[in-house]
CSV table of C-alpha atoms in Angstrom, one decimal:
chain,number,residue,atom,x,y,z
A,1388,MET,CA,123.4,104.2,104.1
A,1389,ILE,CA,123.6,103.4,100.4
A,1390,GLN,CA,127.0,103.4,98.8
A,1391,ARG,CA,126.5,105.6,95.5
A,1392,ARG,CA,129.7,103.8,93.8
A,1393,SER,CA,127.3,101.0,92.7
A,1394,PRO,CA,128.9,97.7,90.8
A,1395,THR,CA,126.2,97.6,88.6
A,1396,ILE,CA,126.8,101.0,86.8
A,1397,ARG,CA,130.4,100.0,86.9
A,1398,ARG,CA,129.6,97.2,84.8
A,1399,ARG,CA,127.6,98.8,82.5
A,1400,ARG,CA,130.5,101.6,81.7
A,1401,LEU,CA,132.9,98.8,81.5
A,1402,GLY,CA,130.6,96.9,78.7
A,1403,ALA,CA,130.1,99.9,77.2
A,1404,GLU,CA,133.8,100.9,76.5
A,1405,LEU,CA,134.6,97.3,75.9
A,1406,ARG,CA,132.2,97.2,73.0
A,1407,LYS,CA,133.5,100.5,71.7
A,1408,TYR,CA,136.9,99.2,71.4
A,1409,ARG,CA,136.0,95.9,69.7
A,1410,GLU,CA,134.0,97.8,67.4
A,1411,SER,CA,137.0,100.1,66.9
A,1412,ALA,CA,139.1,97.4,66.1
A,1413,GLY,CA,136.6,96.0,63.8
A,1414,VAL,CA,136.6,92.3,65.5
A,1415,THR,CA,133.5,90.2,65.6
A,1416,ILE,CA,132.2,89.0,69.0
A,1417,ASP,CA,132.8,85.5,67.8
A,1418,VAL,CA,136.4,86.0,67.3
A,1419,VAL,CA,136.6,87.5,70.7
A,1420,ALA,CA,135.1,84.3,72.6
A,1421,GLU,CA,137.1,82.2,70.5
A,1422,ARG,CA,140.6,83.9,71.4
A,1423,ILE,CA,139.6,84.2,75.0
A,1424,GLY,CA,137.8,80.5,75.5
A,1425,CYS,CA,134.5,81.6,76.5
A,1426,SER,CA,130.7,81.5,74.5
A,1427,PRO,CA,129.6,84.4,72.1
A,1428,SER,CA,126.7,84.8,74.4
A,1429,LYS,CA,129.1,85.8,77.4
A,1430,VAL,CA,131.0,88.3,75.4
A,1431,SER,CA,127.8,89.8,74.8
A,1432,ARG,CA,126.7,89.7,78.3
A,1433,ILE,CA,129.6,91.3,79.4
A,1434,GLU,CA,129.3,94.1,76.7
A,1435,THR,CA,125.7,95.1,77.7
A,1436,GLY,CA,126.8,94.8,81.5
A,1437,HIS,CA,124.8,92.0,82.4
A,1438,THR,CA,127.7,89.9,83.6
A,1439,SER,CA,130.6,90.6,85.3
A,1440,ALA,CA,133.7,90.2,83.7
A,1441,THR,CA,137.3,89.2,85.3
A,1442,PRO,CA,140.1,91.6,85.4
A,1443,ARG,CA,141.8,88.7,83.2
A,1444,ASP,CA,139.1,88.4,80.6
A,1445,VAL,CA,139.4,92.3,80.3
A,1446,LYS,CA,143.1,92.5,79.7
A,1447,ASP,CA,142.9,89.9,77.3
A,1448,MET,CA,140.1,91.5,75.3
A,1449,LEU,CA,141.9,94.8,75.3
A,1450,ASP,CA,144.9,93.2,74.0
A,1451,ILE,CA,143.1,91.6,71.4
A,1452,TYR,CA,141.7,95.3,70.4
A,1453,GLY,CA,145.4,96.8,70.5
A,1454,VAL,CA,144.5,99.0,73.3
A,1455,ASP,CA,147.5,101.0,74.9
A,1456,VAL,CA,148.3,100.4,78.5
A,1457,ALA,CA,147.1,103.2,80.4
A,1458,ALA,CA,143.6,102.9,79.0
A,1459,THR,CA,143.8,98.7,79.9
A,1460,GLU,CA,144.8,99.3,83.4
A,1461,GLU,CA,142.1,102.0,83.9
A,1462,LEU,CA,139.4,99.4,82.6
A,1463,VAL,CA,141.0,96.6,84.5
A,1464,GLN,CA,140.5,98.8,87.4
A,1465,ILE,CA,136.8,99.0,86.8
A,1466,ALA,CA,136.6,95.4,86.3
A,1467,ARG,CA,137.8,94.8,90.0
A,1468,GLU,CA,135.2,97.6,91.3
A,1469,ALA,CA,132.5,95.9,89.0
A,1470,ARG,CA,132.5,92.6,90.7
A,1471,GLN,CA,132.4,93.7,94.3
A,1472,LYS,CA,129.1,93.4,95.8
A,1473,GLY,CA,126.6,96.1,96.2
A,1474,TRP,CA,124.4,96.7,99.6
A,1475,TRP,CA,121.8,94.4,98.0
A,1476,HIS,CA,123.5,91.7,96.8
A,1477,PRO,CA,122.4,89.4,100.3
A,1478,TYR,CA,118.6,90.2,98.6
A,1479,SER,CA,119.5,89.0,95.2
A,1480,THR,CA,117.2,86.2,95.6
A,1481,VAL,CA,114.0,88.5,95.8
A,1482,LEU,CA,115.1,91.3,93.3
A,1483,VAL,CA,114.7,91.0,89.6
A,1484,GLY,CA,117.1,93.1,87.3
A,1485,ALA,CA,119.4,95.7,87.7
A,1486,TYR,CA,117.1,98.7,88.6
A,1487,VAL,CA,118.4,98.8,92.1
A,1488,GLY,CA,122.2,98.9,91.5
A,1489,LEU,CA,121.2,101.9,88.9
A,1490,GLU,CA,119.2,103.4,91.0
A,1491,ALA,CA,121.8,103.5,93.9
A,1492,ALA,CA,124.3,105.0,91.3
A,1493,ALA,CA,121.7,107.7,90.0
A,1494,CYS,CA,122.1,111.4,90.6
A,1495,SER,CA,118.2,111.8,89.5
A,1496,VAL,CA,115.3,109.9,88.9
A,1497,ARG,CA,112.1,111.2,87.0
A,1498,ALA,CA,109.3,108.8,87.4
A,1499,TYR,CA,105.7,108.8,86.4
A,1500,GLU,CA,103.5,106.1,88.2
A,1501,GLN,CA,100.0,105.0,87.3
A,1502,GLN,CA,99.2,102.4,89.9
A,1503,VAL,CA,101.3,102.5,93.1
A,1504,ILE,CA,103.3,105.0,95.1
A,1505,PRO,CA,107.0,104.6,94.1
A,1506,GLY,CA,109.2,102.6,96.2
A,1507,LEU,CA,111.3,105.4,97.4
A,1508,LEU,CA,108.3,107.2,98.9
A,1509,GLN,CA,106.3,103.9,100.3
A,1510,SER,CA,105.5,103.4,103.9
A,1511,GLU,CA,106.3,100.1,105.1
A,1512,GLU,CA,103.0,99.1,106.0
A,1513,TYR,CA,101.9,100.3,102.1
A,1514,ALA,CA,105.1,98.4,100.9
A,1515,ALA,CA,103.7,94.9,102.7
A,1516,ALA,CA,100.4,95.3,101.4
A,1517,MET,CA,101.6,96.2,98.0
A,1518,ILE,CA,104.1,93.5,97.7
A,1519,GLN,CA,101.7,90.7,99.2
A,1520,ALA,CA,98.5,91.5,96.8
A,1521,ALA,CA,100.8,91.4,93.8
A,1522,ARG,CA,103.3,88.2,95.0
A,1523,SER,CA,100.8,85.8,96.1
A,1524,GLY,CA,103.0,83.2,95.6
A,1525,ASP,CA,105.9,84.5,97.9
A,1526,THR,CA,106.5,83.1,101.3
A,1527,GLN,CA,106.0,85.8,104.2
A,1528,MET,CA,110.2,85.8,104.6
A,1529,GLU,CA,110.2,86.5,100.8
A,1530,ILE,CA,107.5,89.4,101.2
A,1531,ASN,CA,109.4,90.8,104.6
A,1532,ARG,CA,113.0,90.7,102.4
A,1533,ARG,CA,111.1,92.7,99.8
A,1534,VAL,CA,109.9,95.3,102.1
A,1535,HIS,CA,113.1,95.4,103.8
A,1536,VAL,CA,115.2,96.2,100.4
A,1537,ARG,CA,112.5,98.8,100.0
A,1538,MET,CA,112.9,100.6,102.8
A,1539,ALA,CA,116.9,100.5,102.8
A,1540,ARG,CA,116.6,102.0,99.1
A,1541,GLN,CA,114.9,105.3,100.9
A,1542,SER,CA,118.1,106.1,102.3
A,1543,LEU,CA,119.1,107.6,99.0
A,1544,LEU,CA,116.7,110.5,99.4
A,1545,ILE,CA,118.1,111.9,103.1
A,1546,GLN,CA,121.6,110.7,102.8
A,1547,ASP,CA,124.7,113.6,102.5
A,1548,ASP,CA,124.3,113.5,99.0
A,1549,PRO,CA,120.6,112.6,98.1
A,1550,ILE,CA,119.3,111.6,95.1
A,1551,ASP,CA,117.1,114.3,93.0
A,1552,LEU,CA,113.5,112.6,92.9
A,1553,TRP,CA,110.6,114.0,90.5
A,1554,VAL,CA,107.6,112.1,90.7
A,1555,VAL,CA,104.3,112.4,88.6
A,1556,LEU,CA,101.6,110.6,90.3
A,1557,ASP,CA,98.0,109.5,88.5
A,1558,GLU,CA,95.4,110.8,90.4
A,1559,ALA,CA,94.4,106.4,90.5
A,1560,VAL,CA,97.1,105.7,92.7
A,1561,LEU,CA,96.1,108.3,95.4
A,1562,SER,CA,92.4,106.5,94.9
A,1563,ARG,CA,93.3,103.0,95.9
A,1564,PRO,CA,93.2,102.3,99.8
A,1565,VAL,CA,96.2,100.0,99.5
A,1566,GLY,CA,96.3,98.1,102.5
A,1567,GLY,CA,92.9,99.8,103.7
A,1568,ASP,CA,91.9,102.9,105.4
A,1569,GLU,CA,94.5,103.6,108.1
A,1570,VAL,CA,97.6,102.3,106.2
A,1571,MET,CA,96.5,104.5,103.0
A,1572,ARG,CA,95.6,107.7,105.0
A,1573,ASP,CA,99.3,107.1,106.7
A,1574,GLN,CA,101.1,106.7,103.4
A,1575,LEU,CA,99.6,110.2,101.8
A,1576,VAL,CA,100.7,111.9,105.2
A,1577,ARG,CA,104.1,110.3,104.3
A,1578,LEU,CA,103.9,111.7,100.7
A,1579,VAL,CA,103.3,115.1,102.1
A,1580,GLU,CA,106.1,114.8,104.4
A,1581,ALA,CA,108.4,113.8,101.5
A,1582,ALA,CA,107.3,116.5,99.6
A,1583,LYS,CA,108.9,119.1,102.0
A,1584,LEU,CA,112.3,117.5,101.1
A,1585,PRO,CA,114.2,120.1,98.8
A,1586,ASN,CA,115.3,117.0,96.8
A,1587,VAL,CA,111.9,115.9,96.2
A,1588,THR,CA,109.4,117.3,93.8
A,1589,LEU,CA,106.0,115.4,93.7
A,1590,GLN,CA,102.8,116.3,91.4
A,1591,VAL,CA,99.6,114.8,90.7
A,1592,LEU,CA,98.1,114.1,87.3
A,1593,PRO,CA,94.4,114.4,87.9
A,1594,PHE,CA,91.5,112.6,86.3
A,1595,ALA,CA,90.0,115.8,85.0
A,1596,VAL,CA,92.9,115.9,82.5
A,1597,GLY,CA,91.4,113.1,80.4
A,1598,ALA,CA,93.9,111.6,78.1
A,1599,HIS,CA,97.5,112.4,78.6
A,1600,ALA,CA,100.9,111.4,77.1
A,1601,GLY,CA,101.7,109.1,79.7
A,1602,MET,CA,98.9,106.7,79.2
A,1603,ASP,CA,101.1,103.8,77.7
A,1604,GLY,CA,102.6,103.0,80.9
A,1605,THR,CA,104.7,103.8,84.1
A,1606,PHE,CA,108.6,104.4,83.3
A,1607,ALA,CA,111.5,105.8,85.5
A,1608,ILE,CA,114.2,108.4,83.9
A,1609,LEU,CA,117.4,107.4,85.5
A,1610,ASP,CA,120.4,110.3,85.1
A,1611,PHE,CA,123.9,109.8,86.4
A,1612,PRO,CA,126.7,112.2,87.8
A,1613,ASP,CA,129.3,111.0,85.4
A,1614,ASP,CA,128.7,111.9,81.6
A,1615,GLN,CA,130.4,108.7,80.6
A,1616,ASP,CA,126.9,106.9,82.1
A,1617,PRO,CA,124.2,107.7,79.7
A,1618,ALA,CA,120.8,107.9,81.0
A,1619,VAL,CA,118.4,105.1,81.0
A,1620,VAL,CA,114.6,104.6,81.0
A,1621,TYR,CA,113.2,101.7,83.0
A,1622,ALA,CA,109.8,100.7,81.7
A,1623,GLU,CA,108.3,98.6,84.6
A,1624,ASN,CA,106.4,95.3,84.1
A,1625,ALA,CA,105.1,92.3,86.1
A,1626,THR,CA,108.4,90.2,85.0
A,1627,GLY,CA,110.9,92.6,86.2
A,1628,GLY,CA,110.7,95.9,83.4
A,1629,LEU,CA,112.5,96.9,80.6
A,1630,PHE,CA,115.7,99.3,80.2
A,1631,LEU,CA,116.0,101.5,77.2
A,1632,GLU,CA,119.4,103.2,76.5
A,1633,LYS,CA,119.1,104.2,73.1
A,1634,SER,CA,119.1,108.1,72.4
A,1635,ASP,CA,115.7,108.3,70.5
A,1636,GLU,CA,114.1,106.2,73.7
A,1637,LEU,CA,115.6,108.4,76.1
A,1638,GLN,CA,114.3,111.5,73.8
A,1639,LYS,CA,111.0,110.3,73.6
A,1640,TYR,CA,110.5,109.4,77.4
A,1641,SER,CA,112.0,112.9,78.3
A,1642,SER,CA,109.5,114.5,76.1
A,1643,ILE,CA,106.6,112.4,77.3
A,1644,PHE,CA,107.7,113.2,81.1
A,1645,ASP,CA,108.2,117.0,80.4
A,1646,THR,CA,104.4,116.9,79.0
A,1647,ILE,CA,103.2,115.1,81.9
A,1648,GLN,CA,104.3,117.4,84.5
A,1649,ALA,CA,103.7,120.2,82.6
A,1650,THR,CA,99.8,118.9,82.5
A,1651,ALA,CA,99.9,118.2,86.2
A,1652,LEU,CA,99.0,120.3,89.3
A,1653,THR,CA,102.2,122.4,90.8
A,1654,PRO,CA,103.6,120.9,93.6
A,1655,GLU,CA,102.0,123.2,95.8
A,1656,ALA,CA,98.6,122.3,94.1
A,1657,SER,CA,99.5,118.4,94.3
A,1658,THR,CA,100.5,118.7,98.3
A,1659,GLU,CA,97.3,120.7,99.1
A,1660,MET,CA,95.3,117.9,97.2
A,1661,ILE,CA,96.9,115.3,99.2
A,1662,GLU,CA,96.4,117.1,102.1
A,1663,MET,CA,92.9,116.9,101.5
A,1664,LEU,CA,92.7,113.3,100.7
A,1665,VAL,CA,94.0,112.2,104.2
A,1666,GLU,CA,90.7,114.2,105.4
A,1667,GLU,CA,88.5,113.1,103.0
A,1668,PRO,CA,89.7,110.4,101.2
A,1669,LEU,CA,88.4,109.4,97.5
A,1670,TRP,CA,87.6,106.2,98.5
A,1671,LYS,CA,85.4,107.3,101.1
A,1672,LEU,CA,83.4,109.5,98.8
A,1673,ARG,CA,82.2,107.2,96.2
A,1674,PRO,CA,79.3,105.1,96.2
A,1675,ARG,CA,79.7,101.8,98.1
A,1676,VAL,CA,80.0,98.6,96.0
A,1677,SER,CA,80.3,94.8,96.8
A,1678,GLY,CA,83.6,94.5,98.4
A,1679,SER,CA,84.8,98.1,98.8
A,1680,ILE,CA,85.6,99.6,102.0
């Protein structure tokens, strides 16, 4: 079972607090770097949550900013927790970016997907076929490890305090037989089963709607249970994706998601459509061309 106390989110919170105290004290990154004996880029990475800070570094920084003992002790403790290893650490060689760590700490995920079934809803066979096609340079061992991580992430949906997942799938996702006919039919059945979970909402955005608010690309909005941890948008791409955290960016993507889900089929109609596609897949109904199933 995935532990929801993610070191990734602890690093993110620690960095935000350190940046807040530095700016309040009117101290530059260059001054901090010189005082604690490191590079300015390291200080910047600590403040953005991309690098762990030692408890000693945190204490030294807060001494520079004139922070009181109680606040210092709290942040030093967060620094200790942030340096712990997440369950995914053994697989860090096949993971790109911090998404898995943020997902592990989230209380809800709202996602729009244009091309593939989201990882939290993929069958093992679908995941293997998708990863193998997308990462042709990987060894079989690397592919297996990626699939293992993807399957492990799915415990977020069924553990004692499960994540709330709201997914809008473009109809194109259901039209492409990843892994072939049998694998894709099994994947569609898995979607129907997942949609029955009380914490999962699944909608389909049909081709018939034409142009829509989400045409710029796939994204996920992650919300966290603690108000001190602001939401983050993850816009995925081939090199790992982009994290967006500014309030105007969050508002924009929340608005886009609201518009998409209002345009999509209802959850009930979406489930009915997927059940129908299990029996009559779209890739079977269209005229065959060279190389099609």
